[in-house]
Amino acid sequence: MRRDMDLIREILLEIESKESETSWVTVSFEGYSEQEVNYHVKLLSQEGLIKAKPYMSGHMIQNLTWQGHDFIEDAKNETVWIKAKEFIKEKGGSASLSVMTEVLKSFALKHFNVE
């Protein structure tokens, strides 16, 4: 299965909107199978962007980590997200999460005139 950065962003945004310290979160998205969502939740957990644990056929999500909050802060601005994706597409079409994170940071800094 291919990693889908748009789905990763959607998952993180959804967790951010639902999370609380006392409950577990589940997510689903129209246009994505349960298997695709679970796969990406697992990847996010492995990468340390979320705290989650396997549960039945999927995962229960506790919360975003510090790194997850940092990533989504840069990715939540639609203009920054689109520019970062277009930049990566121009340079070869795909990138690792760490490269995407750095590109997002760069565009976020430009967007907020911080450079």
N, CA, C and O atoms as a GROMACS GRO file, in nm:
protein
  460
    1MET      N    1   0.086  -0.118   0.000
    1MET     CA    2   0.000   0.000   0.000
    1MET      C    3   0.090   0.124   0.000
    1MET      O    4   0.192   0.129   0.069
    2ARG      N    5   0.052   0.222  -0.077
    2ARG     CA    6   0.129   0.346  -0.085
    2ARG      C    7   0.087   0.443   0.025
    2ARG      O    8  -0.029   0.451   0.064
    3ARG      N    9   0.185   0.513   0.073
    3ARG     CA   10   0.159   0.615   0.175
    3ARG      C   11   0.090   0.734   0.109
    3ARG      O   12   0.132   0.779   0.002
    4ASP      N   13  -0.013   0.785   0.172
    4ASP     CA   14  -0.092   0.895   0.119
    4ASP      C   15  -0.082   1.014   0.215
    4ASP      O   16  -0.142   1.013   0.322
    5MET      N   17  -0.006   1.115   0.176
    5MET     CA   18   0.017   1.230   0.264
    5MET      C   19  -0.112   1.308   0.290
    5MET      O   20  -0.127   1.365   0.398
    6ASP      N   21  -0.204   1.310   0.195
    6ASP     CA   22  -0.331   1.378   0.219
    6ASP      C   23  -0.411   1.306   0.328
    6ASP      O   24  -0.473   1.370   0.413
    7LEU      N   25  -0.408   1.174   0.325
    7LEU     CA   26  -0.478   1.098   0.429
    7LEU      C   27  -0.408   1.117   0.564
    7LEU      O   28  -0.475   1.129   0.666
    8ILE      N   29  -0.278   1.119   0.565
    8ILE     CA   30  -0.204   1.145   0.689
    8ILE      C   31  -0.246   1.279   0.749
    8ILE      O   32  -0.271   1.289   0.869
    9ARG      N   33  -0.254   1.379   0.665
    9ARG     CA   34  -0.296   1.512   0.712
    9ARG      C   35  -0.439   1.507   0.767
    9ARG      O   36  -0.467   1.562   0.874
   10GLU      N   37  -0.528   1.440   0.694
   10GLU     CA   38  -0.668   1.430   0.739
   10GLU      C   39  -0.679   1.358   0.874
   10GLU      O   40  -0.757   1.399   0.960
   11ILE      N   41  -0.603   1.251   0.890
   11ILE     CA   42  -0.605   1.178   1.016
   11ILE      C   43  -0.559   1.268   1.130
   11ILE      O   44  -0.623   1.273   1.235
   12LEU      N   45  -0.449   1.338   1.111
   12LEU     CA   46  -0.396   1.424   1.217
   12LEU      C   47  -0.492   1.538   1.250
   12LEU      O   48  -0.510   1.572   1.367
   13LEU      N   49  -0.554   1.597   1.148
   13LEU     CA   50  -0.652   1.702   1.172
   13LEU      C   51  -0.772   1.650   1.251
   13LEU      O   52  -0.822   1.716   1.342
   14GLU      N   53  -0.817   1.530   1.216
   14GLU     CA   54  -0.931   1.470   1.284
   14GLU      C   55  -0.898   1.439   1.430
   14GLU      O   56  -0.978   1.464   1.520
   15ILE      N   57  -0.781   1.385   1.453
   15ILE     CA   58  -0.739   1.355   1.591
   15ILE      C   59  -0.731   1.484   1.671
   15ILE      O   60  -0.777   1.489   1.785
   16GLU      N   61  -0.672   1.586   1.613
   16GLU     CA   62  -0.659   1.714   1.683
   16GLU      C   63  -0.797   1.768   1.721
   16GLU      O   64  -0.814   1.824   1.830
   17SER      N   65  -0.894   1.752   1.634
   17SER     CA   66  -1.027   1.807   1.660
   17SER      C   67  -1.105   1.724   1.764
   17SER      O   68  -1.198   1.775   1.826
   18LYS      N   69  -1.068   1.597   1.783
   18LYS     CA   70  -1.143   1.508   1.871
   18LYS      C   71  -1.072   1.477   2.004
   18LYS      O   72  -1.137   1.435   2.100
   19GLU      N   73  -0.943   1.498   2.009
   19GLU     CA   74  -0.868   1.441   2.122
   19GLU      C   75  -0.902   1.506   2.256
   19GLU      O   76  -0.929   1.626   2.266
   20SER      N   77  -0.898   1.424   2.355
   20SER     CA   78  -0.906   1.470   2.493
   20SER      C   79  -0.819   1.374   2.574
   20SER      O   80  -0.784   1.266   2.526
   21GLU      N   81  -0.785   1.413   2.691
   21GLU     CA   82  -0.692   1.331   2.768
   21GLU      C   83  -0.755   1.207   2.827
   21GLU      O   84  -0.683   1.119   2.875
   22THR      N   85  -0.887   1.196   2.826
   22THR     CA   86  -0.950   1.082   2.893
   22THR      C   87  -1.019   0.985   2.798
   22THR      O   88  -1.073   0.884   2.844
   23SER      N   89  -1.019   1.010   2.670
   23SER     CA   90  -1.089   0.919   2.580
   23SER      C   91  -1.000   0.878   2.464
   23SER      O   92  -0.899   0.942   2.434
   24TRP      N   93  -1.039   0.770   2.402
   24TRP     CA   94  -0.970   0.719   2.284
   24TRP      C   95  -1.049   0.759   2.161
   24TRP      O   96  -1.171   0.769   2.166
   25VAL      N   97  -0.980   0.782   2.053
   25VAL     CA   98  -1.040   0.831   1.929
   25VAL      C   99  -1.029   0.724   1.822
   25VAL      O  100  -0.928   0.655   1.812
   26THR      N  101  -1.133   0.710   1.741
   26THR     CA  102  -1.126   0.630   1.619
   26THR      C  103  -1.156   0.726   1.503
   26THR      O  104  -1.224   0.826   1.520
   27VAL      N  105  -1.104   0.692   1.386
   27VAL     CA  106  -1.125   0.779   1.270
   27VAL      C  107  -1.166   0.695   1.150
   27VAL      O  108  -1.126   0.579   1.136
   28SER      N  109  -1.246   0.755   1.063
   28SER     CA  110  -1.279   0.696   0.934
   28SER      C  111  -1.305   0.812   0.838
   28SER      O  112  -1.343   0.921   0.880
   29PHE      N  113  -1.283   0.786   0.710
   29PHE     CA  114  -1.294   0.892   0.610
   29PHE      C  115  -1.360   0.838   0.485
   29PHE      O  116  -1.328   0.730   0.437
   30GLU      N  117  -1.454   0.916   0.433
   30GLU     CA  118  -1.520   0.880   0.309
   30GLU      C  119  -1.416   0.876   0.197
   30GLU      O  120  -1.331   0.965   0.187
   31GLY      N  121  -1.422   0.774   0.115
   31GLY     CA  122  -1.329   0.762   0.004
   31GLY      C  123  -1.206   0.680   0.037
   31GLY      O  124  -1.123   0.653  -0.050
   32TYR      N  125  -1.191   0.639   0.163
   32TYR     CA  126  -1.079   0.556   0.206
   32TYR      C  127  -1.133   0.433   0.276
   32TYR      O  128  -1.226   0.442   0.357
   33SER      N  129  -1.075   0.319   0.246
   33SER     CA  130  -1.118   0.196   0.312
   33SER      C  131  -1.068   0.193   0.456
   33SER      O  132  -0.975   0.265   0.493
   34GLU      N  133  -1.131   0.109   0.535
   34GLU     CA  134  -1.087   0.091   0.675
   34GLU      C  135  -0.942   0.043   0.678
   34GLU      O  136  -0.864   0.084   0.765
   35GLN      N  137  -0.906  -0.043   0.583
   35GLN     CA  138  -0.769  -0.095   0.575
   35GLN      C  139  -0.669   0.018   0.547
   35GLN      O  140  -0.563   0.023   0.608
   36GLU      N  141  -0.703   0.108   0.455
   36GLU     CA  142  -0.614   0.221   0.424
   36GLU      C  143  -0.595   0.312   0.546
   36GLU      O  144  -0.483   0.352   0.578
   37VAL      N  145  -0.705   0.344   0.614
   37VAL     CA  146  -0.697   0.431   0.732
   37VAL      C  147  -0.615   0.364   0.840
   37VAL      O  148  -0.528   0.428   0.900
   38ASN      N  149  -0.642   0.236   0.868
   38ASN     CA  150  -0.568   0.165   0.972
   38ASN      C  151  -0.419   0.158   0.941
   38ASN      O  152  -0.336   0.173   1.031
   39TYR      N  153  -0.386   0.136   0.815
   39TYR     CA  154  -0.246   0.132   0.774
   39TYR      C  155  -0.177   0.265   0.803
   39TYR      O  156  -0.065   0.267   0.854
   40HIS      N  157  -0.244   0.375   0.771
   40HIS     CA  158  -0.184   0.507   0.793
   40HIS      C  159  -0.179   0.544   0.940
   40HIS      O  160  -0.085   0.611   0.984
   41VAL      N  161  -0.277   0.501   1.017
   41VAL     CA  162  -0.273   0.522   1.162
   41VAL      C  163  -0.153   0.447   1.220
   41VAL      O  164  -0.082   0.500   1.306
   42LYS      N  165  -0.131   0.325   1.173
   42LYS     CA  166  -0.016   0.247   1.219
   42LYS      C  167   0.115   0.318   1.184
   42LYS      O  168   0.206   0.325   1.267
   43LEU      N  169   0.125   0.370   1.062
   43LEU     CA  170   0.245   0.444   1.022
   43LEU      C  171   0.268   0.567   1.111
   43LEU      O  172   0.380   0.594   1.154
   44LEU      N  173   0.161   0.641   1.138
   44LEU     CA  174   0.172   0.760   1.222
   44LEU      C  175   0.217   0.724   1.363
   44LEU      O  176   0.294   0.797   1.425
   45SER      N  177   0.169   0.612   1.413
   45SER     CA  178   0.210   0.565   1.544
   45SER      C  179   0.358   0.524   1.543
   45SER      O  180   0.433   0.559   1.633
   46GLN      N  181   0.398   0.449   1.442
   46GLN     CA  182   0.537   0.406   1.430
   46GLN      C  183   0.632   0.525   1.420
   46GLN      O  184   0.743   0.521   1.472
   47GLU      N  185   0.588   0.630   1.352
   47GLU     CA  186   0.671   0.749   1.332
   47GLU      C  187   0.671   0.840   1.454
   47GLU      O  188   0.751   0.933   1.461
   48GLY      N  189   0.584   0.814   1.549
   48GLY     CA  190   0.581   0.893   1.672
   48GLY      C  191   0.498   1.020   1.663
   48GLY      O  192   0.516   1.111   1.745
   49LEU      N  193   0.408   1.028   1.564
   49LEU     CA  194   0.323   1.146   1.552
   49LEU      C  195   0.194   1.134   1.633
   49LEU      O  196   0.131   1.233   1.667
   50ILE      N  197   0.157   1.010   1.664
   50ILE     CA  198   0.040   0.986   1.747
   50ILE      C  199   0.071   0.874   1.847
   50ILE      O  200   0.164   0.796   1.829
   51LYS      N  201  -0.010   0.870   1.952
   51LYS     CA  202  -0.010   0.757   2.045
   51LYS      C  203  -0.134   0.675   2.013
   51LYS      O  204  -0.246   0.726   2.020
   52ALA      N  205  -0.113   0.548   1.978
   52ALA     CA  206  -0.224   0.460   1.942
   52ALA      C  207  -0.188   0.318   1.980
   52ALA      O  208  -0.071   0.284   1.999
   53LYS      N  209  -0.292   0.236   1.993
   53LYS     CA  210  -0.267   0.094   2.019
   53LYS      C  211  -0.361   0.011   1.934
   53LYS      O  212  -0.474   0.053   1.905
   54PRO      N  213  -0.313  -0.106   1.893
   54PRO     CA  214  -0.399  -0.194   1.814
   54PRO      C  215  -0.525  -0.230   1.893
   54PRO      O  216  -0.520  -0.253   2.014
   55TYR      N  217  -0.637  -0.235   1.824
   55TYR     CA  218  -0.764  -0.270   1.886
   55TYR      C  219  -0.851  -0.341   1.784
   55TYR      O  220  -0.887  -0.283   1.682
   56MET      N  221  -0.883  -0.464   1.811
   56MET     CA  222  -0.963  -0.547   1.721
   56MET      C  223  -0.903  -0.542   1.581
   56MET      O  224  -0.788  -0.583   1.564
   57SER      N  225  -0.976  -0.494   1.481
   57SER     CA  226  -0.923  -0.492   1.345
   57SER      C  227  -0.859  -0.358   1.309
   57SER      O  228  -0.818  -0.338   1.194
   58GLY      N  229  -0.849  -0.267   1.404
   58GLY     CA  230  -0.792  -0.136   1.375
   58GLY      C  231  -0.706  -0.085   1.488
   58GLY      O  232  -0.629  -0.160   1.548
   59HIS      N  233  -0.719   0.043   1.517
   59HIS     CA  234  -0.640   0.107   1.621
   59HIS      C  235  -0.728   0.203   1.701
   59HIS      O  236  -0.821   0.264   1.648
   60MET      N  237  -0.697   0.214   1.826
   60MET     CA  238  -0.757   0.318   1.911
   60MET      C  239  -0.649   0.424   1.929
   60MET      O  240  -0.535   0.392   1.962
   61ILE      N  241  -0.686   0.547   1.907
   61ILE     CA  242  -0.589   0.658   1.909
   61ILE      C  243  -0.611   0.737   2.038
   61ILE      O  244  -0.723   0.774   2.071
   62GLN      N  245  -0.502   0.761   2.108
   62GLN     CA  246  -0.512   0.837   2.232
   62GLN      C  247  -0.497   0.986   2.205
   62GLN      O  248  -0.581   1.066   2.247
   63ASN      N  249  -0.390   1.024   2.136
   63ASN     CA  250  -0.366   1.167   2.113
   63ASN      C  251  -0.251   1.188   2.014
   63ASN      O  252  -0.181   1.094   1.976
   64LEU      N  253  -0.233   1.313   1.975
   64LEU     CA  254  -0.115   1.353   1.900
   64LEU      C  255   0.002   1.364   1.996
   64LEU      O  256  -0.016   1.393   2.114
   65THR      N  257   0.121   1.340   1.946
   65THR     CA  258   0.242   1.366   2.024
   65THR      C  259   0.288   1.508   1.995
   65THR      O  260   0.227   1.579   1.915
   66TRP      N  261   0.394   1.550   2.061
   66TRP     CA  262   0.452   1.682   2.034
   66TRP      C  263   0.484   1.696   1.885
   66TRP      O  264   0.452   1.798   1.824
   67GLN      N  265   0.547   1.592   1.827
   67GLN     CA  266   0.583   1.595   1.685
   67GLN      C  267   0.457   1.600   1.597
   67GLN      O  268   0.456   1.665   1.493
   68GLY      N  269   0.353   1.530   1.640
   68GLY     CA  270   0.228   1.533   1.564
   68GLY      C  271   0.166   1.671   1.563
   68GLY      O  272   0.116   1.718   1.461
   69HIS      N  273   0.168   1.736   1.680
   69HIS     CA  274   0.117   1.873   1.687
   69HIS      C  275   0.199   1.967   1.600
   69HIS      O  276   0.143   2.051   1.529
   70ASP      N  277   0.331   1.953   1.603
   70ASP     CA  278   0.417   2.038   1.520
   70ASP      C  279   0.387   2.019   1.372
   70ASP      O  280   0.374   2.116   1.297
   71PHE      N  281   0.376   1.892   1.330
   71PHE     CA  282   0.348   1.865   1.189
   71PHE      C  283   0.215   1.926   1.147
   71PHE      O  284   0.208   1.993   1.044
   72ILE      N  285   0.111   1.905   1.226
   72ILE     CA  286  -0.021   1.952   1.184
   72ILE      C  287  -0.032   2.104   1.193
   72ILE      O  288  -0.108   2.163   1.117
   73GLU      N  289   0.042   2.167   1.281
   73GLU     CA  290   0.042   2.314   1.283
   73GLU      C  291   0.092   2.371   1.152
   73GLU      O  292   0.037   2.469   1.101
   74ASP      N  293   0.195   2.309   1.096
   74ASP     CA  294   0.246   2.355   0.966
   74ASP      C  295   0.156   2.311   0.851
   74ASP      O  296   0.144   2.383   0.752
   75ALA      N  297   0.093   2.193   0.864
   75ALA     CA  298   0.014   2.137   0.754
   75ALA      C  299  -0.131   2.184   0.752
   75ALA      O  300  -0.199   2.165   0.652
   76LYS      N  301  -0.180   2.242   0.860
   76LYS     CA  302  -0.322   2.275   0.864
   76LYS      C  303  -0.358   2.393   0.775
   76LYS      O  304  -0.473   2.402   0.730
   77ASN      N  305  -0.265   2.482   0.748
   77ASN     CA  306  -0.292   2.593   0.657
   77ASN      C  307  -0.298   2.539   0.515
   77ASN      O  308  -0.200   2.487   0.463
   78GLU      N  309  -0.415   2.551   0.451
   78GLU     CA  310  -0.437   2.494   0.319
   78GLU      C  311  -0.338   2.547   0.214
   78GLU      O  312  -0.290   2.471   0.130
   79THR      N  313  -0.308   2.676   0.220
   79THR     CA  314  -0.213   2.736   0.124
   79THR      C  315  -0.075   2.676   0.140
   79THR      O  316  -0.010   2.640   0.042
   80VAL      N  317  -0.029   2.664   0.263
   80VAL     CA  318   0.103   2.605   0.290
   80VAL      C  319   0.105   2.460   0.244
   80VAL      O  320   0.201   2.417   0.182
   81TRP      N  321   0.000   2.385   0.275
   81TRP     CA  322  -0.008   2.244   0.237
   81TRP      C  323   0.000   2.228   0.086
   81TRP      O  324   0.076   2.144   0.036
   82ILE      N  325  -0.078   2.306   0.012
   82ILE     CA  326  -0.079   2.295  -0.134
   82ILE      C  327   0.057   2.332  -0.192
   82ILE      O  328   0.107   2.263  -0.281
   83LYS      N  329   0.116   2.441  -0.144
   83LYS     CA  330   0.248   2.482  -0.195
   83LYS      C  331   0.354   2.376  -0.168
   83LYS      O  332   0.439   2.349  -0.253
   84ALA      N  333   0.351   2.317  -0.050
   84ALA     CA  334   0.449   2.214  -0.016
   84ALA      C  335   0.431   2.092  -0.106
   84ALA      O  336   0.530   2.036  -0.155
   85LYS      N  337   0.306   2.050  -0.129
   85LYS     CA  338   0.280   1.935  -0.217
   85LYS      C  339   0.324   1.965  -0.360
   85LYS      O  340   0.382   1.879  -0.426
   86GLU      N  341   0.294   2.085  -0.409
   86GLU     CA  342   0.334   2.122  -0.545
   86GLU      C  343   0.486   2.124  -0.559
   86GLU      O  344   0.540   2.078  -0.660
   87PHE      N  345   0.554   2.176  -0.459
   87PHE     CA  346   0.700   2.180  -0.460
   87PHE      C  347   0.758   2.038  -0.468
   87PHE      O  348   0.847   2.011  -0.549
   88ILE      N  349   0.706   1.950  -0.386
   88ILE     CA  350   0.755   1.811  -0.386
   88ILE      C  351   0.724   1.744  -0.519
   88ILE      O  352   0.806   1.668  -0.571
   89LYS      N  353   0.606   1.769  -0.574
   89LYS     CA  354   0.570   1.711  -0.703
   89LYS      C  355   0.666   1.758  -0.812
   89LYS      O  356   0.708   1.678  -0.896
   90GLU      N  357   0.700   1.887  -0.812
   90GLU     CA  358   0.794   1.942  -0.910
   90GLU      C  359   0.932   1.879  -0.899
   90GLU      O  360   1.003   1.864  -0.999
   91LYS      N  361   0.972   1.843  -0.777
   91LYS     CA  362   1.106   1.791  -0.752
   91LYS      C  363   1.116   1.640  -0.765
   91LYS      O  364   1.225   1.585  -0.751
   92GLY      N  365   1.006   1.571  -0.792
   92GLY     CA  366   1.017   1.428  -0.810
   92GLY      C  367   0.894   1.348  -0.774
   92GLY      O  368   0.890   1.228  -0.799
   93GLY      N  369   0.795   1.412  -0.718
   93GLY     CA  370   0.667   1.346  -0.698
   93GLY      C  371   0.637   1.291  -0.561
   93GLY      O  372   0.520   1.288  -0.522
   94SER      N  373   0.736   1.249  -0.486
   94SER     CA  374   0.709   1.197  -0.352
   94SER      C  375   0.826   1.229  -0.260
   94SER      O  376   0.937   1.259  -0.305
   95ALA      N  377   0.799   1.222  -0.132
   95ALA     CA  378   0.903   1.252  -0.034
   95ALA      C  379   0.872   1.178   0.096
   95ALA      O  380   0.758   1.142   0.123
   96SER      N  381   0.975   1.158   0.174
   96SER     CA  382   0.957   1.096   0.304
   96SER      C  383   0.885   1.194   0.397
   96SER      O  384   0.872   1.313   0.366
   97LEU      N  385   0.838   1.144   0.508
   97LEU     CA  386   0.771   1.229   0.605
   97LEU      C  387   0.865   1.336   0.659
   97LEU      O  388   0.825   1.450   0.680
   98SER      N  389   0.991   1.299   0.680
   98SER     CA  390   1.086   1.398   0.732
   98SER      C  391   1.112   1.509   0.630
   98SER      O  392   1.126   1.625   0.669
   99VAL      N  393   1.118   1.475   0.502
   99VAL     CA  394   1.135   1.578   0.399
   99VAL      C  395   1.009   1.664   0.390
   99VAL      O  396   1.017   1.786   0.381
  100MET      N  397   0.891   1.600   0.392
  100MET     CA  398   0.765   1.674   0.388
  100MET      C  399   0.757   1.772   0.506
  100MET      O  400   0.712   1.885   0.491
  101THR      N  401   0.801   1.726   0.622
  101THR     CA  402   0.801   1.811   0.741
  101THR      C  403   0.888   1.934   0.721
  101THR      O  404   0.848   2.045   0.755
  102GLU      N  405   1.006   1.916   0.665
  102GLU     CA  406   1.097   2.028   0.642
  102GLU      C  407   1.043   2.123   0.535
  102GLU      O  408   1.055   2.245   0.549
  103VAL      N  409   0.982   2.068   0.430
  103VAL     CA  410   0.924   2.153   0.325
  103VAL      C  411   0.808   2.233   0.384
  103VAL      O  412   0.794   2.352   0.356
  104LEU      N  413   0.724   2.168   0.463
  104LEU     CA  414   0.614   2.240   0.528
  104LEU      C  415   0.666   2.353   0.616
  104LEU      O  416   0.613   2.464   0.613
  105LYS      N  417   0.769   2.324   0.695
  105LYS     CA  418   0.827   2.428   0.781
  105LYS      C  419   0.874   2.547   0.698
  105LYS      O  420   0.850   2.662   0.733
  106SER      N  421   0.941   2.517   0.588
  106SER     CA  422   0.993   2.622   0.502
  106SER      C  423   0.880   2.709   0.445
  106SER      O  424   0.889   2.832   0.448
  107PHE      N  425   0.776   2.645   0.394
  107PHE     CA  426   0.664   2.721   0.339
  107PHE      C  427   0.584   2.793   0.447
  107PHE      O  428   0.532   2.902   0.424
  108ALA      N  429   0.575   2.733   0.565
  108ALA     CA  430   0.506   2.799   0.675
  108ALA      C  431   0.582   2.926   0.717
  108ALA      O  432   0.520   3.030   0.743
  109LEU      N  433   0.713   2.918   0.721
  109LEU     CA  434   0.794   3.036   0.756
  109LEU      C  435   0.776   3.146   0.652
  109LEU      O  436   0.762   3.263   0.687
  110LYS      N  437   0.775   3.108   0.525
  110LYS     CA  438   0.753   3.206   0.418
  110LYS      C  439   0.613   3.266   0.427
  110LYS      O  440   0.595   3.387   0.411
  111HIS      N  441   0.515   3.181   0.454
  111HIS     CA  442   0.376   3.226   0.461
  111HIS      C  443   0.357   3.331   0.572
  111HIS      O  444   0.281   3.427   0.557
  112PHE      N  445   0.426   3.310   0.682
  112PHE     CA  446   0.414   3.402   0.795
  112PHE      C  447   0.524   3.506   0.800
  112PHE      O  448   0.543   3.574   0.900
  113ASN      N  449   0.599   3.517   0.688
  113ASN     CA  450   0.707   3.616   0.675
  113ASN      C  451   0.804   3.611   0.793
  113ASN      O  452   0.834   3.713   0.855
  114VAL      N  453   0.854   3.490   0.823
  114VAL     CA  454   0.943   3.472   0.937
  114VAL      C  455   1.086   3.448   0.896
  114VAL      O  456   1.174   3.448   0.983
  115GLU      N  457   1.116   3.427   0.771
  115GLU     CA  458   1.252   3.394   0.730
  115GLU      C  459   1.347   3.508   0.748
  115GLU      O  460   1.466   3.494   0.717
   0.00000   0.00000   0.00000
